[in-house]
Amino acid sequence: MTIPEPKKLIDLDWSEWEAATGANTVPLRTPTVERITMDDYGLELAAVVAKRAACTRRQVGAVIIGPDKRIMSTGYNGMQPGAVECSDGGCPRGAYTHEQIPGLLGNGGHEVPCTARHAERNAIEYINPRMYRPDWLPRSTIYITCQPCPDCEELCKKKHLRVVWPW
């Protein structure tokens, strides 16, 4: 019994392939893609998260990115869960302009306190402990859409977070 010779599916050698396709080389890798930096990525994500804020004075977003370059948590400024939102009249300070009550001063002696939770605090407090190891937080970065207030800056320092904001 003789074994039949295998059939050739393509009966072209390399020179015939070049002539048929006009190709004389095969690309070995795809062109590189320009990627944004991790800091720009984090800041852009924080800007999107800020769009969820219901504050009438300022929309702030925060994103925590872990050492593995994955999103650990997000947060935006607003009222406690279940409370009336700022935009619905839940914050007494929301009726005033920045000229009347400047930002970044905490309550600053004003009789009209801000009752909202800040984006940084929400992002830190809503990290899912079952998904991330506790030792990851000190090696993580929090991206915020604006400069943190003194209280939030202190909180980030206590948690050993690297803090990044646009300017």
PDB file of C-alpha atoms in Angstrom:
ATOM      1  CA  MET A   1       0.000   0.000   0.000  1.00  0.00           C
ATOM      2  CA  THR A   2       1.361   3.373  -0.975  1.00  0.00           C
ATOM      3  CA  ILE A   3       0.677   6.603   0.912  1.00  0.00           C
ATOM      4  CA  PRO A   4      -0.552   9.393  -1.356  1.00  0.00           C
ATOM      5  CA  GLU A   5       1.498  12.558  -1.507  1.00  0.00           C
ATOM      6  CA  PRO A   6      -0.165  15.531   0.284  1.00  0.00           C
ATOM      7  CA  LYS A   7      -1.835  18.075  -1.942  1.00  0.00           C
ATOM      8  CA  LYS A   8      -0.436  21.575  -2.079  1.00  0.00           C
ATOM      9  CA  LEU A   9      -3.050  24.151  -1.150  1.00  0.00           C
ATOM     10  CA  ILE A  10      -1.052  27.050  -2.511  1.00  0.00           C
ATOM     11  CA  ASP A  11       1.318  26.338  -5.290  1.00  0.00           C
ATOM     12  CA  LEU A  12       3.361  29.546  -5.080  1.00  0.00           C
ATOM     13  CA  ASP A  13       6.883  30.092  -3.917  1.00  0.00           C
ATOM     14  CA  TRP A  14       7.958  33.359  -2.192  1.00  0.00           C
ATOM     15  CA  SER A  15       8.988  35.167  -5.392  1.00  0.00           C
ATOM     16  CA  GLU A  16       5.616  34.383  -6.991  1.00  0.00           C
ATOM     17  CA  TRP A  17       3.879  35.650  -3.790  1.00  0.00           C
ATOM     18  CA  GLU A  18       5.813  38.940  -4.027  1.00  0.00           C
ATOM     19  CA  ALA A  19       4.874  39.362  -7.658  1.00  0.00           C
ATOM     20  CA  ALA A  20       1.213  38.526  -7.015  1.00  0.00           C
ATOM     21  CA  THR A  21       0.742  40.812  -3.986  1.00  0.00           C
ATOM     22  CA  GLY A  22       3.358  43.505  -4.564  1.00  0.00           C
ATOM     23  CA  ALA A  23       4.593  42.926  -1.039  1.00  0.00           C
ATOM     24  CA  ASN A  24       8.256  42.296  -0.463  1.00  0.00           C
ATOM     25  CA  THR A  25       8.248  42.458   3.337  1.00  0.00           C
ATOM     26  CA  VAL A  26       5.933  41.392   6.105  1.00  0.00           C
ATOM     27  CA  PRO A  27       5.423  43.856   8.969  1.00  0.00           C
ATOM     28  CA  LEU A  28       6.819  42.325  12.140  1.00  0.00           C
ATOM     29  CA  ARG A  29       4.917  44.563  14.576  1.00  0.00           C
ATOM     30  CA  THR A  30       2.127  47.077  14.538  1.00  0.00           C
ATOM     31  CA  PRO A  31       2.905  50.779  14.795  1.00  0.00           C
ATOM     32  CA  THR A  32       3.065  52.157  18.327  1.00  0.00           C
ATOM     33  CA  VAL A  33       0.074  54.038  19.694  1.00  0.00           C
ATOM     34  CA  GLU A  34       0.512  57.254  21.623  1.00  0.00           C
ATOM     35  CA  ARG A  35      -0.951  56.805  25.097  1.00  0.00           C
ATOM     36  CA  ILE A  36      -1.743  59.430  27.679  1.00  0.00           C
ATOM     37  CA  THR A  37       0.155  59.348  30.951  1.00  0.00           C
ATOM     38  CA  MET A  38      -1.336  57.738  34.043  1.00  0.00           C
ATOM     39  CA  ASP A  39      -1.706  61.192  35.614  1.00  0.00           C
ATOM     40  CA  ASP A  40      -3.656  62.504  32.608  1.00  0.00           C
ATOM     41  CA  TYR A  41      -5.748  59.313  32.614  1.00  0.00           C
ATOM     42  CA  GLY A  42      -6.590  59.739  36.290  1.00  0.00           C
ATOM     43  CA  LEU A  43      -7.439  63.423  35.922  1.00  0.00           C
ATOM     44  CA  GLU A  44      -9.692  62.776  32.932  1.00  0.00           C
ATOM     45  CA  LEU A  45     -11.513  60.027  34.832  1.00  0.00           C
ATOM     46  CA  ALA A  46     -11.958  62.377  37.802  1.00  0.00           C
ATOM     47  CA  ALA A  47     -13.471  65.001  35.474  1.00  0.00           C
ATOM     48  CA  VAL A  48     -16.041  62.456  34.272  1.00  0.00           C
ATOM     49  CA  VAL A  49     -16.838  61.383  37.856  1.00  0.00           C
ATOM     50  CA  ALA A  50     -17.337  65.058  38.822  1.00  0.00           C
ATOM     51  CA  LYS A  51     -20.302  65.225  36.443  1.00  0.00           C
ATOM     52  CA  ARG A  52     -22.269  63.142  38.985  1.00  0.00           C
ATOM     53  CA  ALA A  53     -21.948  65.817  41.699  1.00  0.00           C
ATOM     54  CA  ALA A  54     -25.164  67.625  42.626  1.00  0.00           C
ATOM     55  CA  CYS A  55     -23.510  70.603  44.359  1.00  0.00           C
ATOM     56  CA  THR A  56     -24.806  73.957  43.124  1.00  0.00           C
ATOM     57  CA  ARG A  57     -21.457  75.664  43.793  1.00  0.00           C
ATOM     58  CA  ARG A  58     -18.857  73.222  42.523  1.00  0.00           C
ATOM     59  CA  GLN A  59     -18.624  69.759  40.919  1.00  0.00           C
ATOM     60  CA  VAL A  60     -15.596  67.835  42.183  1.00  0.00           C
ATOM     61  CA  GLY A  61     -14.558  64.306  41.284  1.00  0.00           C
ATOM     62  CA  ALA A  62     -11.894  61.999  42.703  1.00  0.00           C
ATOM     63  CA  VAL A  63     -10.457  58.703  41.485  1.00  0.00           C
ATOM     64  CA  ILE A  64      -8.074  56.425  43.382  1.00  0.00           C
ATOM     65  CA  ILE A  65      -5.813  54.327  41.173  1.00  0.00           C
ATOM     66  CA  GLY A  66      -3.874  51.543  42.833  1.00  0.00           C
ATOM     67  CA  PRO A  67      -0.308  50.387  42.350  1.00  0.00           C
ATOM     68  CA  ASP A  68      -1.541  47.872  39.764  1.00  0.00           C
ATOM     69  CA  LYS A  69      -2.848  50.811  37.641  1.00  0.00           C
ATOM     70  CA  ARG A  70      -6.489  49.813  38.199  1.00  0.00           C
ATOM     71  CA  ILE A  71      -9.292  51.967  39.531  1.00  0.00           C
ATOM     72  CA  MET A  72      -9.825  51.261  43.230  1.00  0.00           C
ATOM     73  CA  SER A  73     -12.590  53.771  43.904  1.00  0.00           C
ATOM     74  CA  THR A  74     -14.323  56.919  42.714  1.00  0.00           C
ATOM     75  CA  GLY A  75     -16.093  59.686  44.569  1.00  0.00           C
ATOM     76  CA  TYR A  76     -17.806  62.996  43.968  1.00  0.00           C
ATOM     77  CA  ASN A  77     -19.046  65.716  46.287  1.00  0.00           C
ATOM     78  CA  GLY A  78     -22.601  65.501  47.508  1.00  0.00           C
ATOM     79  CA  MET A  79     -24.862  64.806  50.430  1.00  0.00           C
ATOM     80  CA  GLN A  80     -24.924  61.652  52.550  1.00  0.00           C
ATOM     81  CA  PRO A  81     -26.717  58.751  50.828  1.00  0.00           C
ATOM     82  CA  GLY A  82     -30.458  59.137  51.325  1.00  0.00           C
ATOM     83  CA  ALA A  83     -30.298  62.855  52.183  1.00  0.00           C
ATOM     84  CA  VAL A  84     -31.722  65.669  50.060  1.00  0.00           C
ATOM     85  CA  GLU A  85     -29.085  66.647  47.486  1.00  0.00           C
ATOM     86  CA  CYS A  86     -27.531  70.120  47.293  1.00  0.00           C
ATOM     87  CA  SER A  87     -29.243  70.816  43.971  1.00  0.00           C
ATOM     88  CA  ASP A  88     -32.602  70.031  45.603  1.00  0.00           C
ATOM     89  CA  GLY A  89     -32.034  72.474  48.486  1.00  0.00           C
ATOM     90  CA  GLY A  90     -30.283  70.095  50.903  1.00  0.00           C
ATOM     91  CA  CYS A  91     -27.259  72.363  51.462  1.00  0.00           C
ATOM     92  CA  PRO A  92     -27.828  75.768  53.060  1.00  0.00           C
ATOM     93  CA  ARG A  93     -24.568  77.074  51.583  1.00  0.00           C
ATOM     94  CA  GLY A  94     -25.761  76.288  48.063  1.00  0.00           C
ATOM     95  CA  ALA A  95     -27.888  79.450  47.995  1.00  0.00           C
ATOM     96  CA  TYR A  96     -24.776  81.677  48.226  1.00  0.00           C
ATOM     97  CA  THR A  97     -22.211  82.669  45.593  1.00  0.00           C
ATOM     98  CA  HIS A  98     -18.442  82.148  45.877  1.00  0.00           C
ATOM     99  CA  GLU A  99     -18.053  85.876  46.499  1.00  0.00           C
ATOM    100  CA  GLN A 100     -20.401  85.701  49.477  1.00  0.00           C
ATOM    101  CA  ILE A 101     -18.792  82.549  50.888  1.00  0.00           C
ATOM    102  CA  PRO A 102     -15.408  81.710  49.273  1.00  0.00           C
ATOM    103  CA  GLY A 103     -14.364  78.125  48.678  1.00  0.00           C
ATOM    104  CA  LEU A 104     -11.363  76.252  50.141  1.00  0.00           C
ATOM    105  CA  LEU A 105     -11.763  77.928  53.526  1.00  0.00           C
ATOM    106  CA  GLY A 106     -13.767  75.209  55.218  1.00  0.00           C
ATOM    107  CA  ASN A 107     -16.524  76.941  57.122  1.00  0.00           C
ATOM    108  CA  GLY A 108     -14.116  79.806  57.805  1.00  0.00           C
ATOM    109  CA  GLY A 109     -16.244  81.213  60.585  1.00  0.00           C
ATOM    110  CA  HIS A 110     -19.317  81.491  58.353  1.00  0.00           C
ATOM    111  CA  GLU A 111     -22.619  80.690  59.983  1.00  0.00           C
ATOM    112  CA  VAL A 112     -23.638  78.773  56.840  1.00  0.00           C
ATOM    113  CA  PRO A 113     -21.719  75.464  56.851  1.00  0.00           C
ATOM    114  CA  CYS A 114     -21.225  73.128  53.909  1.00  0.00           C
ATOM    115  CA  THR A 115     -23.056  69.915  54.702  1.00  0.00           C
ATOM    116  CA  ALA A 116     -21.852  67.937  51.670  1.00  0.00           C
ATOM    117  CA  ARG A 117     -19.262  65.188  51.769  1.00  0.00           C
ATOM    118  CA  HIS A 118     -16.207  65.931  49.681  1.00  0.00           C
ATOM    119  CA  ALA A 119     -15.190  63.811  46.700  1.00  0.00           C
ATOM    120  CA  GLU A 120     -11.873  62.743  48.267  1.00  0.00           C
ATOM    121  CA  ARG A 121     -13.536  61.477  51.440  1.00  0.00           C
ATOM    122  CA  ASN A 122     -16.155  59.575  49.443  1.00  0.00           C
ATOM    123  CA  ALA A 123     -13.509  57.938  47.251  1.00  0.00           C
ATOM    124  CA  ILE A 124     -11.445  56.856  50.280  1.00  0.00           C
ATOM    125  CA  GLU A 125     -14.390  55.610  52.326  1.00  0.00           C
ATOM    126  CA  TYR A 126     -16.017  53.650  49.493  1.00  0.00           C
ATOM    127  CA  ILE A 127     -13.052  51.449  48.621  1.00  0.00           C
ATOM    128  CA  ASN A 128     -14.260  47.864  48.689  1.00  0.00           C
ATOM    129  CA  PRO A 129     -12.056  46.132  51.305  1.00  0.00           C
ATOM    130  CA  ARG A 130     -12.777  42.701  49.813  1.00  0.00           C
ATOM    131  CA  MET A 131     -11.252  43.709  46.488  1.00  0.00           C
ATOM    132  CA  TYR A 132      -8.078  45.478  47.582  1.00  0.00           C
ATOM    133  CA  ARG A 133      -5.419  44.711  50.141  1.00  0.00           C
ATOM    134  CA  PRO A 134      -4.996  47.343  52.896  1.00  0.00           C
ATOM    135  CA  ASP A 135      -1.318  47.842  52.049  1.00  0.00           C
ATOM    136  CA  TRP A 136      -2.259  49.038  48.559  1.00  0.00           C
ATOM    137  CA  LEU A 137      -3.693  52.385  49.665  1.00  0.00           C
ATOM    138  CA  PRO A 138      -0.351  53.898  50.740  1.00  0.00           C
ATOM    139  CA  ARG A 139       1.045  53.017  47.293  1.00  0.00           C
ATOM    140  CA  SER A 140      -1.923  54.511  45.429  1.00  0.00           C
ATOM    141  CA  THR A 141      -2.697  57.862  43.856  1.00  0.00           C
ATOM    142  CA  ILE A 142      -5.810  59.993  44.240  1.00  0.00           C
ATOM    143  CA  TYR A 143      -6.670  62.210  41.277  1.00  0.00           C
ATOM    144  CA  ILE A 144      -8.894  65.203  42.060  1.00  0.00           C
ATOM    145  CA  THR A 145     -10.403  67.778  39.717  1.00  0.00           C
ATOM    146  CA  CYS A 146      -9.292  70.675  41.952  1.00  0.00           C
ATOM    147  CA  GLN A 147      -7.024  71.446  44.892  1.00  0.00           C
ATOM    148  CA  PRO A 148      -8.228  69.619  48.015  1.00  0.00           C
ATOM    149  CA  CYS A 149      -9.460  71.582  51.019  1.00  0.00           C
ATOM    150  CA  PRO A 150      -7.209  71.507  54.107  1.00  0.00           C
ATOM    151  CA  ASP A 151      -9.270  68.738  55.765  1.00  0.00           C
ATOM    152  CA  CYS A 152      -9.170  66.488  52.684  1.00  0.00           C
ATOM    153  CA  GLU A 153      -5.483  67.201  52.145  1.00  0.00           C
ATOM    154  CA  GLU A 154      -4.833  66.059  55.731  1.00  0.00           C
ATOM    155  CA  LEU A 155      -6.951  62.930  55.198  1.00  0.00           C
ATOM    156  CA  CYS A 156      -4.949  62.037  52.068  1.00  0.00           C
ATOM    157  CA  LYS A 157      -1.690  62.540  53.984  1.00  0.00           C
ATOM    158  CA  LYS A 158      -2.891  60.256  56.786  1.00  0.00           C
ATOM    159  CA  LYS A 159      -3.711  57.572  54.203  1.00  0.00           C
ATOM    160  CA  HIS A 160      -0.287  58.153  52.522  1.00  0.00           C
ATOM    161  CA  LEU A 161      -1.892  58.800  49.149  1.00  0.00           C
ATOM    162  CA  ARG A 162      -0.059  60.574  46.375  1.00  0.00           C
ATOM    163  CA  VAL A 163      -2.317  63.526  45.493  1.00  0.00           C
ATOM    164  CA  VAL A 164      -2.609  64.906  41.946  1.00  0.00           C
ATOM    165  CA  TRP A 165      -4.800  67.786  40.766  1.00  0.00           C
ATOM    166  CA  PRO A 166      -4.656  69.783  37.513  1.00  0.00           C
ATOM    167  CA  TRP A 167      -2.650  72.781  38.635  1.00  0.00           C
TER     168      TRP A 167
END
